Amino acid sequence: MIGLYHPGDSLLHRAPALLKLALLSLVIGVAVVLREPWQLGVVLAFGALLAASARLPFVGLWRQVAPVLWVLLIAVPLQLIFGDWVTAALMAGRLIIAVFFAALFTMTTTVSAVLDACVSLLRPFRRWVDAERIGLLLALTIRSIPVIADIVSEVMEARRARGTQGSLQSLAVPVIVRSLQNAEALGDALIARGFDD
């Protein structure tokens, strides 16, 4: 889900991240309250119109929604066995709506805007939490995901070159060592900038 922002100048792209987050929560809340499958269809159609107005690529949206379909392949038949088709359709529709609208949010909102929104939300609680430090923690976490993915990819390529593809140890040990080295370098950089308390 990281780095899926699709640049654009639509109204959805320009809307503040906090407003989009509030609307995402509202849409999911409405989907939970609705009791008819056709009503969920209307919500999905609204989402499709938003995606079209923002000129979001279908492939990008599909990549985020598709993994949910695997869950539904198991959950829907079970719901049909123990319930009825309406309950199964509502459950599937709600899950697809939640993931689809979350995809709209991530594809139209930069990571920095999301972090700024999180810091803004935490500011009223500054007596108990340091909003800026939590924002920094989120930024570092988000940045670490592609770094670790790159490390895993490089180690897998090296394993293929050595012919040790079947060994879990030949993957885990180098990934852990290189991740720790990266974390240590990051820690040194933070200490150098005064984040050592």
CSV table of C-alpha atoms in Angstrom, one decimal:
chain,number,residue,atom,x,y,z
A,1,MET,CA,0.0,0.0,0.0
A,2,ILE,CA,3.0,2.3,0.2
A,3,GLY,CA,4.0,4.6,-2.6
A,4,LEU,CA,0.8,4.1,-4.6
A,5,TYR,CA,0.1,7.8,-4.9
A,6,HIS,CA,-1.1,8.6,-8.4
A,7,PRO,CA,-0.4,12.3,-9.3
A,8,GLY,CA,-3.3,14.4,-10.4
A,9,ASP,CA,-5.0,17.7,-10.0
A,10,SER,CA,-8.6,16.5,-9.5
A,11,LEU,CA,-10.8,17.8,-6.7
A,12,LEU,CA,-10.1,14.5,-4.9
A,13,HIS,CA,-6.4,15.0,-5.1
A,14,ARG,CA,-6.6,18.6,-3.9
A,15,ALA,CA,-8.9,17.9,-0.9
A,16,PRO,CA,-7.2,18.0,2.5
A,17,ALA,CA,-6.1,14.6,3.8
A,18,LEU,CA,-8.1,15.1,7.1
A,19,LEU,CA,-11.3,15.7,5.0
A,20,LYS,CA,-10.7,12.6,2.9
A,21,LEU,CA,-10.0,10.6,6.0
A,22,ALA,CA,-13.3,11.8,7.6
A,23,LEU,CA,-15.2,11.0,4.4
A,24,LEU,CA,-13.6,7.5,4.2
A,25,SER,CA,-14.7,6.9,7.8
A,26,LEU,CA,-18.2,8.2,6.9
A,27,VAL,CA,-18.6,6.0,3.8
A,28,ILE,CA,-17.5,2.9,5.7
A,29,GLY,CA,-19.9,3.8,8.6
A,30,VAL,CA,-22.7,4.2,6.1
A,31,ALA,CA,-21.9,0.9,4.4
A,32,VAL,CA,-22.1,-0.9,7.8
A,33,VAL,CA,-25.5,0.6,8.5
A,34,LEU,CA,-27.1,-0.2,5.0
A,35,ARG,CA,-29.2,-3.3,4.9
A,36,GLU,CA,-29.8,-3.9,1.2
A,37,PRO,CA,-27.3,-5.1,-1.3
A,38,TRP,CA,-28.5,-2.6,-4.0
A,39,GLN,CA,-27.7,0.2,-1.6
A,40,LEU,CA,-24.1,-1.0,-1.3
A,41,GLY,CA,-24.1,-1.1,-5.1
A,42,VAL,CA,-25.0,2.6,-5.2
A,43,VAL,CA,-22.1,3.4,-2.8
A,44,LEU,CA,-19.7,1.4,-5.1
A,45,ALA,CA,-21.0,3.2,-8.1
A,46,PHE,CA,-20.3,6.5,-6.3
A,47,GLY,CA,-16.8,5.3,-5.6
A,48,ALA,CA,-16.3,4.4,-9.3
A,49,LEU,CA,-17.4,7.9,-10.3
A,50,LEU,CA,-14.9,9.4,-7.8
A,51,ALA,CA,-12.2,7.2,-9.3
A,52,ALA,CA,-13.1,8.2,-12.8
A,53,SER,CA,-13.2,11.9,-11.9
A,54,ALA,CA,-9.7,11.6,-10.4
A,55,ARG,CA,-8.5,9.7,-13.5
A,56,LEU,CA,-7.1,6.9,-11.4
A,57,PRO,CA,-5.8,3.9,-13.4
A,58,PHE,CA,-8.0,0.8,-13.2
A,59,VAL,CA,-4.9,-1.5,-12.8
A,60,GLY,CA,-3.8,0.4,-9.6
A,61,LEU,CA,-7.2,0.1,-8.1
A,62,TRP,CA,-7.6,-3.5,-9.1
A,63,ARG,CA,-4.2,-4.4,-7.4
A,64,GLN,CA,-5.5,-3.1,-4.1
A,65,VAL,CA,-9.0,-4.7,-4.3
A,66,ALA,CA,-8.0,-8.0,-5.8
A,67,PRO,CA,-6.4,-9.6,-2.6
A,68,VAL,CA,-9.8,-9.1,-0.8
A,69,LEU,CA,-11.4,-11.4,-3.4
A,70,TRP,CA,-9.4,-14.3,-2.1
A,71,VAL,CA,-10.8,-13.7,1.3
A,72,LEU,CA,-14.3,-13.5,-0.2
A,73,LEU,CA,-13.8,-16.9,-2.0
A,74,ILE,CA,-13.7,-18.5,1.4
A,75,ALA,CA,-16.0,-16.2,3.4
A,76,VAL,CA,-18.9,-16.0,1.0
A,77,PRO,CA,-19.5,-19.7,0.7
A,78,LEU,CA,-19.3,-20.1,4.5
A,79,GLN,CA,-21.8,-17.3,4.9
A,80,LEU,CA,-24.1,-19.0,2.3
A,81,ILE,CA,-23.9,-22.2,4.3
A,82,PHE,CA,-24.6,-20.7,7.7
A,83,GLY,CA,-26.7,-17.7,6.7
A,84,ASP,CA,-28.4,-16.5,3.5
A,85,TRP,CA,-27.4,-14.8,0.3
A,86,VAL,CA,-28.4,-11.3,1.5
A,87,THR,CA,-26.0,-11.6,4.5
A,88,ALA,CA,-23.3,-12.9,2.2
A,89,ALA,CA,-23.8,-10.1,-0.3
A,90,LEU,CA,-23.8,-7.5,2.5
A,91,MET,CA,-20.6,-8.8,4.0
A,92,ALA,CA,-18.8,-9.0,0.6
A,93,GLY,CA,-20.0,-5.5,-0.4
A,94,ARG,CA,-19.0,-3.9,2.8
A,95,LEU,CA,-15.5,-5.4,2.6
A,96,ILE,CA,-15.0,-4.3,-1.0
A,97,ILE,CA,-16.3,-0.8,-0.3
A,98,ALA,CA,-13.9,-0.4,2.6
A,99,VAL,CA,-10.9,-1.5,0.6
A,100,PHE,CA,-12.0,0.4,-2.6
A,101,PHE,CA,-12.4,3.7,-0.8
A,102,ALA,CA,-9.2,3.2,1.2
A,103,ALA,CA,-7.5,2.7,-2.2
A,104,LEU,CA,-9.0,6.0,-3.4
A,105,PHE,CA,-7.5,7.6,-0.4
A,106,THR,CA,-4.0,6.2,-0.8
A,107,MET,CA,-3.9,6.9,-4.5
A,108,THR,CA,-5.0,10.5,-4.2
A,109,THR,CA,-3.1,11.4,-1.0
A,110,THR,CA,0.7,11.8,-0.6
A,111,VAL,CA,2.5,10.1,2.2
A,112,SER,CA,3.6,13.5,3.6
A,113,ALA,CA,0.0,14.7,3.6
A,114,VAL,CA,-1.1,11.6,5.5
A,115,LEU,CA,1.7,12.1,8.1
A,116,ASP,CA,0.7,15.8,8.5
A,117,ALA,CA,-2.9,14.7,9.0
A,118,CYS,CA,-1.8,12.2,11.7
A,119,VAL,CA,0.2,14.9,13.5
A,120,SER,CA,-2.7,17.3,13.3
A,121,LEU,CA,-5.1,14.7,14.8
A,122,LEU,CA,-2.6,14.0,17.7
A,123,ARG,CA,-2.0,17.7,18.5
A,124,PRO,CA,-4.9,18.0,20.9
A,125,PHE,CA,-3.3,15.2,22.9
A,126,ARG,CA,0.1,16.9,23.1
A,127,ARG,CA,-0.1,16.8,26.8
A,128,TRP,CA,0.3,13.0,26.7
A,129,VAL,CA,2.0,12.4,23.4
A,130,ASP,CA,4.6,14.1,21.2
A,131,ALA,CA,2.7,14.4,17.9
A,132,GLU,CA,5.9,15.4,15.9
A,133,ARG,CA,7.8,12.3,17.2
A,134,ILE,CA,4.9,10.0,16.3
A,135,GLY,CA,4.8,11.6,12.8
A,136,LEU,CA,8.5,11.0,12.5
A,137,LEU,CA,8.0,7.4,13.7
A,138,LEU,CA,5.3,6.9,11.0
A,139,ALA,CA,7.5,8.4,8.3
A,140,LEU,CA,10.4,6.2,9.3
A,141,THR,CA,8.2,3.1,9.3
A,142,ILE,CA,6.8,3.9,5.9
A,143,ARG,CA,10.3,4.6,4.5
A,144,SER,CA,11.6,1.3,6.0
A,145,ILE,CA,9.1,-0.9,4.1
A,146,PRO,CA,10.6,-0.3,0.6
A,147,VAL,CA,14.1,-0.4,2.1
A,148,ILE,CA,13.5,-3.9,3.6
A,149,ALA,CA,11.8,-5.0,0.4
A,150,ASP,CA,14.9,-4.0,-1.6
A,151,ILE,CA,17.1,-5.8,0.9
A,152,VAL,CA,15.0,-9.0,0.5
A,153,SER,CA,15.1,-8.6,-3.3
A,154,GLU,CA,18.9,-8.2,-3.4
A,155,VAL,CA,19.4,-11.2,-1.1
A,156,MET,CA,17.1,-13.4,-3.2
A,157,GLU,CA,19.1,-12.4,-6.3
A,158,ALA,CA,22.3,-13.3,-4.6
A,159,ARG,CA,20.8,-16.6,-3.5
A,160,ARG,CA,19.9,-17.5,-7.1
A,161,ALA,CA,23.4,-16.6,-8.2
A,162,ARG,CA,24.9,-19.0,-5.5
A,163,GLY,CA,22.3,-21.7,-6.1
A,164,THR,CA,21.0,-21.7,-2.6
A,165,GLN,CA,17.4,-20.9,-3.4
A,166,GLY,CA,15.9,-23.7,-1.3
A,167,SER,CA,17.6,-22.7,2.0
A,168,LEU,CA,15.5,-20.5,4.3
A,169,GLN,CA,18.6,-19.7,6.4
A,170,SER,CA,20.4,-18.3,3.4
A,171,LEU,CA,17.5,-15.8,3.0
A,172,ALA,CA,16.8,-15.0,6.7
A,173,VAL,CA,20.3,-14.4,8.0
A,174,PRO,CA,21.5,-11.9,5.4
A,175,VAL,CA,18.1,-10.0,5.5
A,176,ILE,CA,18.2,-9.7,9.3
A,177,VAL,CA,21.9,-8.7,9.3
A,178,ARG,CA,21.5,-6.0,6.6
A,179,SER,CA,18.2,-4.8,8.2
A,180,LEU,CA,20.0,-4.3,11.5
A,181,GLN,CA,22.9,-2.6,9.8
A,182,ASN,CA,20.4,-0.2,8.2
A,183,ALA,CA,18.6,0.4,11.5
A,184,GLU,CA,22.0,1.1,13.2
A,185,ALA,CA,22.9,3.7,10.5
A,186,LEU,CA,19.5,5.3,10.8
A,187,GLY,CA,19.9,5.4,14.6
A,188,ASP,CA,23.3,7.1,14.3
A,189,ALA,CA,21.8,9.7,11.9
A,190,LEU,CA,18.9,10.4,14.4
A,191,ILE,CA,21.4,10.8,17.3
A,192,ALA,CA,23.5,13.2,15.2
A,193,ARG,CA,20.3,15.3,14.7
A,194,GLY,CA,19.5,15.4,18.4
A,195,PHE,CA,16.9,12.6,18.6
A,196,ASP,CA,18.8,10.6,21.3
A,197,ASP,CA,16.5,11.1,24.3
